[in-house]
Tab-separated table of C-alpha atoms in Angstrom:
chain	number	residue	atom	x	y	z
A	419	MET	CA	52.563	56.409	-21.704
A	420	THR	CA	51.957	53.160	-20.009
A	421	THR	CA	53.592	50.227	-21.855
A	422	ARG	CA	50.937	47.903	-23.204
A	423	ILE	CA	51.348	44.126	-23.346
A	424	GLY	CA	48.961	41.969	-25.286
A	425	VAL	CA	47.785	38.418	-24.310
A	426	VAL	CA	46.169	36.447	-27.064
A	427	THR	CA	43.230	34.155	-26.379
A	428	PHE	CA	42.699	31.387	-29.007
A	429	PRO	CA	39.839	28.834	-28.469
A	430	GLY	CA	41.348	26.452	-25.946
A	431	THR	CA	43.840	28.895	-24.408
A	432	LEU	CA	43.930	28.271	-20.619
A	433	ASP	CA	46.510	30.639	-19.178
A	434	ASP	CA	45.546	34.017	-20.711
A	435	ARG	CA	44.130	35.316	-17.201
A	436	ASP	CA	47.400	34.328	-15.454
A	437	SER	CA	49.403	36.029	-18.243
A	438	LEU	CA	47.269	39.179	-18.054
A	439	ARG	CA	47.839	39.205	-14.227
A	440	ALA	CA	51.624	38.829	-14.628
A	441	VAL	CA	51.838	41.685	-16.906
A	442	ARG	CA	49.822	43.817	-14.481
A	443	LEU	CA	51.939	42.781	-11.672
A	444	ALA	CA	55.169	43.663	-13.550
A	445	GLY	CA	53.753	47.136	-13.801
A	446	ALA	CA	52.504	47.149	-17.494
A	447	GLU	CA	48.836	47.413	-18.982
A	448	PRO	CA	47.561	44.259	-19.967
A	449	VAL	CA	45.503	43.918	-23.126
A	450	SER	CA	43.370	41.213	-24.238
A	451	LEU	CA	43.701	40.157	-27.758
A	452	TRP	CA	41.309	37.962	-29.709
A	453	HIS	CA	42.582	35.343	-32.159
A	454	ARG	CA	40.147	36.454	-34.865
A	455	ASP	CA	41.036	40.168	-34.786
A	456	LYS	CA	44.027	41.114	-36.931
A	457	ASP	CA	44.451	44.304	-34.993
A	458	LEU	CA	47.128	44.318	-32.156
A	459	HIS	CA	45.508	47.440	-30.579
A	460	GLN	CA	48.762	49.331	-30.218
A	461	VAL	CA	50.514	46.928	-27.874
A	462	ASP	CA	54.176	47.093	-27.471
A	463	ALA	CA	54.766	43.228	-26.967
A	464	VAL	CA	52.626	39.967	-27.193
A	465	VAL	CA	52.479	36.936	-24.861
A	466	LEU	CA	51.035	33.734	-26.383
A	467	ALA	CA	49.679	31.875	-23.387
A	468	GLY	CA	49.693	28.135	-22.507
A	469	GLY	CA	46.670	25.942	-23.298
A	470	PHE	CA	45.418	23.860	-25.889
A	471	SER	CA	44.597	26.331	-28.757
A	472	TYR	CA	42.225	24.602	-31.322
A	473	GLY	CA	42.194	21.520	-29.162
A	474	ASP	CA	45.689	20.862	-30.246
A	475	TYR	CA	44.159	19.117	-33.257
A	476	LEU	CA	46.326	18.134	-36.104
A	477	ARG	CA	49.577	19.088	-34.195
A	478	ALA	CA	49.968	21.440	-31.101
A	479	GLY	CA	49.798	24.946	-32.283
A	480	ALA	CA	49.221	24.028	-36.003
A	481	ILE	CA	45.825	25.676	-36.611
A	482	SER	CA	46.328	28.657	-34.503
A	483	ARG	CA	49.432	29.529	-36.459
A	484	PHE	CA	47.045	30.363	-39.270
A	485	SER	CA	44.558	32.598	-37.365
A	486	PRO	CA	44.197	36.311	-38.312
A	487	VAL	CA	45.766	37.631	-35.278
A	488	MET	CA	49.106	35.523	-35.984
A	489	GLU	CA	49.364	37.073	-39.371
A	490	THR	CA	50.117	40.570	-37.686
A	491	ILE	CA	52.057	39.037	-34.783
A	492	ILE	CA	54.341	37.092	-37.311
A	493	GLU	CA	54.920	40.366	-39.216
A	494	GLN	CA	55.469	42.595	-36.168
A	495	ALA	CA	57.774	39.921	-34.628
A	496	LYS	CA	59.932	40.020	-37.842
A	497	ALA	CA	60.073	43.841	-37.394
A	498	GLY	CA	61.452	43.269	-33.749
A	499	MET	CA	58.256	43.315	-31.526
A	500	PRO	CA	58.983	41.244	-28.390
A	501	VAL	CA	56.823	38.140	-28.281
A	502	LEU	CA	56.845	35.464	-25.627
A	503	GLY	CA	55.240	32.049	-26.321
A	504	ILE	CA	54.686	30.064	-23.110
A	505	CYS	CA	54.134	26.259	-23.564
A	506	ASN	CA	51.186	26.156	-26.128
A	507	GLY	CA	52.473	29.568	-27.214
A	508	PHE	CA	56.087	28.118	-27.813
A	509	GLN	CA	54.418	25.384	-29.955
A	510	VAL	CA	52.565	28.157	-31.971
A	511	LEU	CA	56.008	29.847	-32.351
A	512	THR	CA	57.749	26.931	-33.709
A	513	GLU	CA	54.782	26.057	-36.039
A	514	ALA	CA	54.797	29.754	-37.285
A	515	HIS	CA	58.732	29.432	-38.005
A	516	LEU	CA	59.438	32.287	-35.811
A	517	LEU	CA	61.495	29.772	-33.792
A	518	PRO	CA	63.387	26.649	-35.165
A	519	GLY	CA	62.573	23.152	-34.357
A	520	ALA	CA	59.289	21.500	-33.424
A	521	MET	CA	57.411	20.240	-30.315
A	522	LEU	CA	56.549	16.576	-30.029
A	523	ARG	CA	54.532	14.234	-27.599
A	524	ASN	CA	56.512	13.907	-24.265
A	525	ASN	CA	58.795	10.631	-24.650
A	526	HIS	CA	57.033	8.936	-21.891
A	527	LEU	CA	53.720	9.749	-23.418
A	528	HIS	CA	52.172	11.090	-20.112
A	529	PHE	CA	50.911	14.643	-19.344
A	530	ILE	CA	53.272	15.846	-16.736
A	531	CYS	CA	52.790	18.532	-14.135
A	532	ARG	CA	55.645	19.559	-11.689
A	533	ASP	CA	57.611	22.303	-10.221
A	534	GLN	CA	60.670	22.535	-12.631
A	535	LYS	CA	64.157	23.662	-12.098
A	536	LEU	CA	65.548	25.649	-14.933
A	537	ARG	CA	69.006	27.381	-15.658
A	538	VAL	CA	68.711	30.760	-17.265
A	539	GLU	CA	71.276	30.313	-20.083
A	540	ASN	CA	70.718	33.620	-22.007
A	541	ALA	CA	69.932	36.818	-20.000
A	542	ASP	CA	70.126	39.015	-22.995
A	543	THR	CA	66.817	38.575	-24.663
A	544	ALA	CA	63.923	41.066	-24.512
A	545	TRP	CA	62.259	38.751	-21.929
A	546	THR	CA	65.276	37.562	-19.787
A	547	GLY	CA	67.016	40.895	-18.946
A	548	ASP	CA	66.097	40.803	-15.304
A	549	TYR	CA	67.804	37.405	-14.749
A	550	THR	CA	71.576	36.650	-14.817
A	551	ALA	CA	73.266	34.099	-17.036
A	552	GLY	CA	73.568	30.876	-15.137
A	553	GLN	CA	70.659	31.745	-12.606
A	554	GLU	CA	68.624	28.918	-11.298
A	555	ILE	CA	64.858	29.411	-11.075
A	556	SER	CA	61.875	27.123	-10.436
A	557	VAL	CA	58.484	27.481	-12.128
A	558	PRO	CA	55.437	25.097	-12.776
A	559	LEU	CA	55.468	22.950	-15.853
A	560	LYS	CA	52.656	21.183	-17.251
A	561	ASN	CA	52.383	19.623	-20.745
A	562	MET	CA	51.798	16.850	-22.957
A	563	ASP	CA	53.748	17.838	-25.885
A	564	GLY	CA	56.747	19.264	-24.642
A	565	ARG	CA	59.580	17.365	-26.359
A	566	TYR	CA	61.654	19.741	-28.230
A	567	VAL	CA	63.298	18.510	-31.246
A	568	ALA	CA	65.479	19.862	-34.203
A	569	ASP	CA	68.025	18.549	-36.357
A	570	GLU	CA	71.684	18.299	-35.299
A	571	ARG	CA	72.806	21.177	-37.388
A	572	THR	CA	69.949	23.380	-35.914
A	573	LEU	CA	70.884	22.289	-32.426
A	574	ASP	CA	74.651	23.049	-32.813
A	575	GLU	CA	73.615	26.552	-34.372
A	576	LEU	CA	71.503	27.232	-31.462
A	577	GLU	CA	74.140	26.255	-28.926
A	578	ALA	CA	76.946	28.239	-30.895
A	579	GLU	CA	74.773	31.340	-30.986
A	580	GLY	CA	73.751	31.303	-27.257
A	581	ARG	CA	70.172	30.852	-28.381
A	582	VAL	CA	69.305	28.072	-25.964
A	583	ALA	CA	67.656	30.373	-23.374
A	584	PHE	CA	66.738	27.784	-20.701
A	585	ARG	CA	67.721	24.221	-19.954
A	586	TYR	CA	66.044	21.992	-17.640
A	587	LEU	CA	67.986	21.080	-14.443
A	588	ASP	CA	67.833	17.924	-12.405
A	589	VAL	CA	65.363	16.140	-14.624
A	590	ASN	CA	64.537	16.404	-18.064
A	591	PRO	CA	60.701	16.135	-18.020
A	592	ASN	CA	59.820	15.339	-21.714
A	593	GLY	CA	62.784	14.079	-23.588
A	594	SER	CA	63.631	17.362	-25.183
A	595	LEU	CA	66.999	17.209	-26.947
A	596	ARG	CA	69.898	18.687	-25.084
A	597	ASP	CA	67.561	19.315	-22.117
A	598	ILE	CA	66.325	22.510	-23.970
A	599	ALA	CA	63.501	24.000	-22.097
A	600	GLY	CA	63.339	27.385	-24.113
A	601	ILE	CA	64.879	29.132	-27.036
A	602	THR	CA	65.207	32.574	-28.480
A	603	ASN	CA	65.590	33.848	-32.048
A	604	ALA	CA	68.728	35.568	-33.329
A	605	ALA	CA	67.344	38.973	-32.607
A	606	GLY	CA	66.470	38.159	-29.132
A	607	ASN	CA	62.844	39.475	-29.321
A	608	VAL	CA	61.185	36.200	-29.724
A	609	VAL	CA	61.419	33.826	-26.982
A	610	GLY	CA	59.716	30.463	-26.355
A	611	LEU	CA	59.676	28.127	-23.279
A	612	MET	CA	57.695	25.093	-22.107
A	613	PRO	CA	57.357	25.900	-18.409
A	614	HIS	CA	55.143	28.622	-17.026
A	615	PRO	CA	56.590	31.553	-15.585
A	616	GLU	CA	53.267	33.302	-15.357
A	617	HIS	CA	52.314	30.785	-12.746
A	618	ALA	CA	55.077	31.961	-10.566
A	619	VAL	CA	54.553	35.623	-10.001
A	620	GLU	CA	52.967	35.651	-6.588
A	621	PRO	CA	53.959	33.916	-3.498
A	622	LEU	CA	50.715	32.391	-2.736
A	623	ILE	CA	50.440	30.403	-6.165
A	624	GLY	CA	52.712	27.922	-8.109
A	625	THR	CA	55.816	27.330	-6.661
A	626	GLY	CA	55.340	29.802	-3.729
A	627	ARG	CA	58.043	31.789	-5.312
A	628	THR	CA	58.128	34.778	-7.718
A	629	ASP	CA	60.741	33.306	-10.037
A	630	GLY	CA	58.657	33.828	-13.171
A	631	LEU	CA	58.059	37.502	-12.517
A	632	PRO	CA	61.355	38.775	-13.994
A	633	PHE	CA	60.049	37.738	-17.551
A	634	PHE	CA	57.541	40.388	-17.394
A	635	THR	CA	59.605	43.108	-15.747
A	636	SER	CA	62.373	42.414	-18.322
A	637	VAL	CA	60.306	43.118	-21.311
A	638	LEU	CA	58.768	46.241	-19.710
A	639	LYS	CA	62.233	47.613	-18.920
A	640	LYS	CA	63.401	46.840	-22.408
A	641	LEU	CA	60.371	48.683	-23.855
A	642	VAL	CA	60.729	51.563	-21.603
A	643	SER	CA	64.304	52.028	-22.564
A	644	ALA	CA	63.783	51.597	-26.186
B	1028	MET	CA	34.658	12.893	-56.812
B	1029	ALA	CA	38.340	11.549	-56.553
B	1030	ARG	CA	40.155	10.740	-53.381
B	1031	VAL	CA	43.625	12.001	-52.788
B	1032	VAL	CA	45.486	10.382	-49.881
B	1033	VAL	CA	48.134	12.227	-47.930
B	1034	ASP	CA	50.346	9.877	-45.594
B	1035	VAL	CA	52.308	11.679	-43.110
B	1036	MET	CA	54.950	9.903	-41.162
B	1037	LEU	CA	57.676	11.083	-38.639
B	1038	LYS	CA	60.974	11.347	-40.219
B	1039	PRO	CA	63.109	8.222	-39.507
B	1040	GLU	CA	65.348	9.846	-37.136
B	1041	ILE	CA	62.647	11.359	-34.724
B	1042	LEU	CA	61.902	9.138	-31.812
B	1043	ASP	CA	58.268	7.842	-31.929
B	1044	PRO	CA	57.233	6.804	-28.467
B	1045	GLN	CA	53.708	6.079	-29.577
B	1046	GLY	CA	54.837	3.621	-32.054
B	1047	GLN	CA	57.315	2.040	-29.483
B	1048	ALA	CA	54.405	1.822	-26.877
B	1049	VAL	CA	52.309	-0.142	-29.508
B	1050	GLN	CA	55.351	-2.339	-30.532
B	1051	ARG	CA	55.827	-3.199	-26.941
B	1052	ALA	CA	52.364	-4.239	-26.227
B	1053	LEU	CA	52.205	-6.673	-29.272
B	1054	PRO	CA	54.092	-9.654	-27.560
B	1055	ARG	CA	51.881	-9.326	-24.556
B	1056	LEU	CA	48.828	-9.682	-26.726
B	1057	GLY	CA	50.190	-12.750	-28.509
B	1058	PHE	CA	51.596	-10.979	-31.776
B	1059	ASP	CA	55.138	-11.873	-32.192
B	1060	GLY	CA	57.846	-11.186	-34.654
B	1061	ILE	CA	57.193	-7.458	-34.990
B	1062	ALA	CA	60.681	-5.693	-34.846
B	1063	ASP	CA	59.500	-2.147	-35.072
B	1064	VAL	CA	56.275	-0.009	-35.307
B	1065	ARG	CA	56.007	3.680	-36.280
B	1066	GLN	CA	52.663	5.480	-36.199
B	1067	GLY	CA	51.609	8.074	-38.709
B	1068	LYS	CA	48.695	9.951	-40.036
B	1069	ARG	CA	46.504	9.420	-43.113
B	1070	PHE	CA	44.357	12.216	-44.526
B	1071	GLU	CA	41.642	11.258	-47.185
B	1072	LEU	CA	40.730	14.215	-49.321
B	1073	GLU	CA	37.514	14.021	-51.341
B	1074	VAL	CA	38.590	16.647	-54.311
B	1075	GLU	CA	36.032	18.362	-56.035
B	1076	GLY	CA	36.570	18.435	-59.991
B	1077	PRO	CA	39.449	16.895	-61.754
B	1078	VAL	CA	42.451	15.891	-60.082
B	1079	ASP	CA	44.946	17.196	-62.568
B	1080	GLN	CA	48.452	18.649	-62.234
B	1081	ALA	CA	47.250	21.880	-60.896
B	1082	ALA	CA	44.978	20.182	-58.240
B	1083	LEU	CA	47.866	17.871	-57.147
B	1084	ASP	CA	50.116	20.881	-56.947
B	1085	ARG	CA	47.621	22.684	-54.596
B	1086	ILE	CA	47.317	19.566	-52.496
B	1087	HIS	CA	51.091	19.127	-52.372
B	1088	LYS	CA	51.406	22.830	-51.128
B	1089	MET	CA	48.636	22.127	-48.501
B	1090	ALA	CA	50.420	19.093	-47.191
B	1091	GLU	CA	53.658	20.815	-46.975
B	1092	THR	CA	52.448	24.025	-45.211
B	1093	PHE	CA	49.738	22.479	-43.025
B	1094	LEU	CA	49.087	18.723	-42.890
B	1095	ALA	CA	52.700	17.882	-42.170
B	1096	ASN	CA	55.322	19.772	-40.332
B	1097	THR	CA	58.271	19.168	-42.434
B	1098	VAL	CA	60.705	19.900	-39.712
B	1099	ILE	CA	59.802	16.510	-38.254
B	1100	GLU	CA	57.436	14.754	-40.751
B	1101	ASP	CA	57.752	13.272	-44.332
B	1102	PHE	CA	54.665	13.055	-46.511
B	1103	THR	CA	53.640	11.401	-49.696
B	1104	VAL	CA	50.590	12.332	-52.057
B	1105	LYS	CA	48.785	9.674	-53.954
B	1106	VAL	CA	45.589	9.596	-56.173
B	1107	GLU	CA	43.153	6.651	-55.311
B	1108	ALA	CA	41.098	5.463	-58.291
């Protein structure tokens, strides 16, 4: 059986096509999921792609969090299904309380678009197994609301449990506390990050490198071996 | 119909760069003496029926789950005459 990985399209999602392509290049079967459909169509994992779902009205990710598809995704994520939230998807995951903390407007108030260096801090999640801890990668980053915040206690807890999955290197592009670029839940199946690995899966686009592809091969291996 | 106002503000410990940008612009525009600015959101709800305790409880729940993100924001609910 082919492994099926779903990518959700909300109104305002921009990076669903790139995410579907990344899934295909990794060797899994990409499945488009629609935000108003509660049914996940037998997918084994879900990617919440980047963009501006529901126009980011109210707060980034706040309205999407209550869409019908999210009801099922929240339930399945809690049951262990791998879920990756990229950029707006990360915002949706924090609003859904599947990941702690919140995302705020960048500290410099500008939209930012750059190639971003990251350090992989945790290579034991469902989405990072094909990296090694401490590995440095470069993937595109583009966001307006990318400043990760949480209270001190939560931040200490994340650090202590190794749940800071990615950290910004060289430059902190948005004022995220403790240079956090991505985090995981305690079980390691839910991962969220602001930069865009799905834009770095083919040498011809993005950074000209394929540093993002291991996200998608990691989850595929994890599911095949499960 | 009665009006209920929900004010949402970033928690005091959360950096508010939008408020800071406004504060920095004030002296340039000739408005002196403002030491700090923080920017929030105000929701005006026109409520059908009586604004009794049950209605207020529902609005409180709505503010807590949706209008405000309580990880980063505080909110107040008040009835306007």
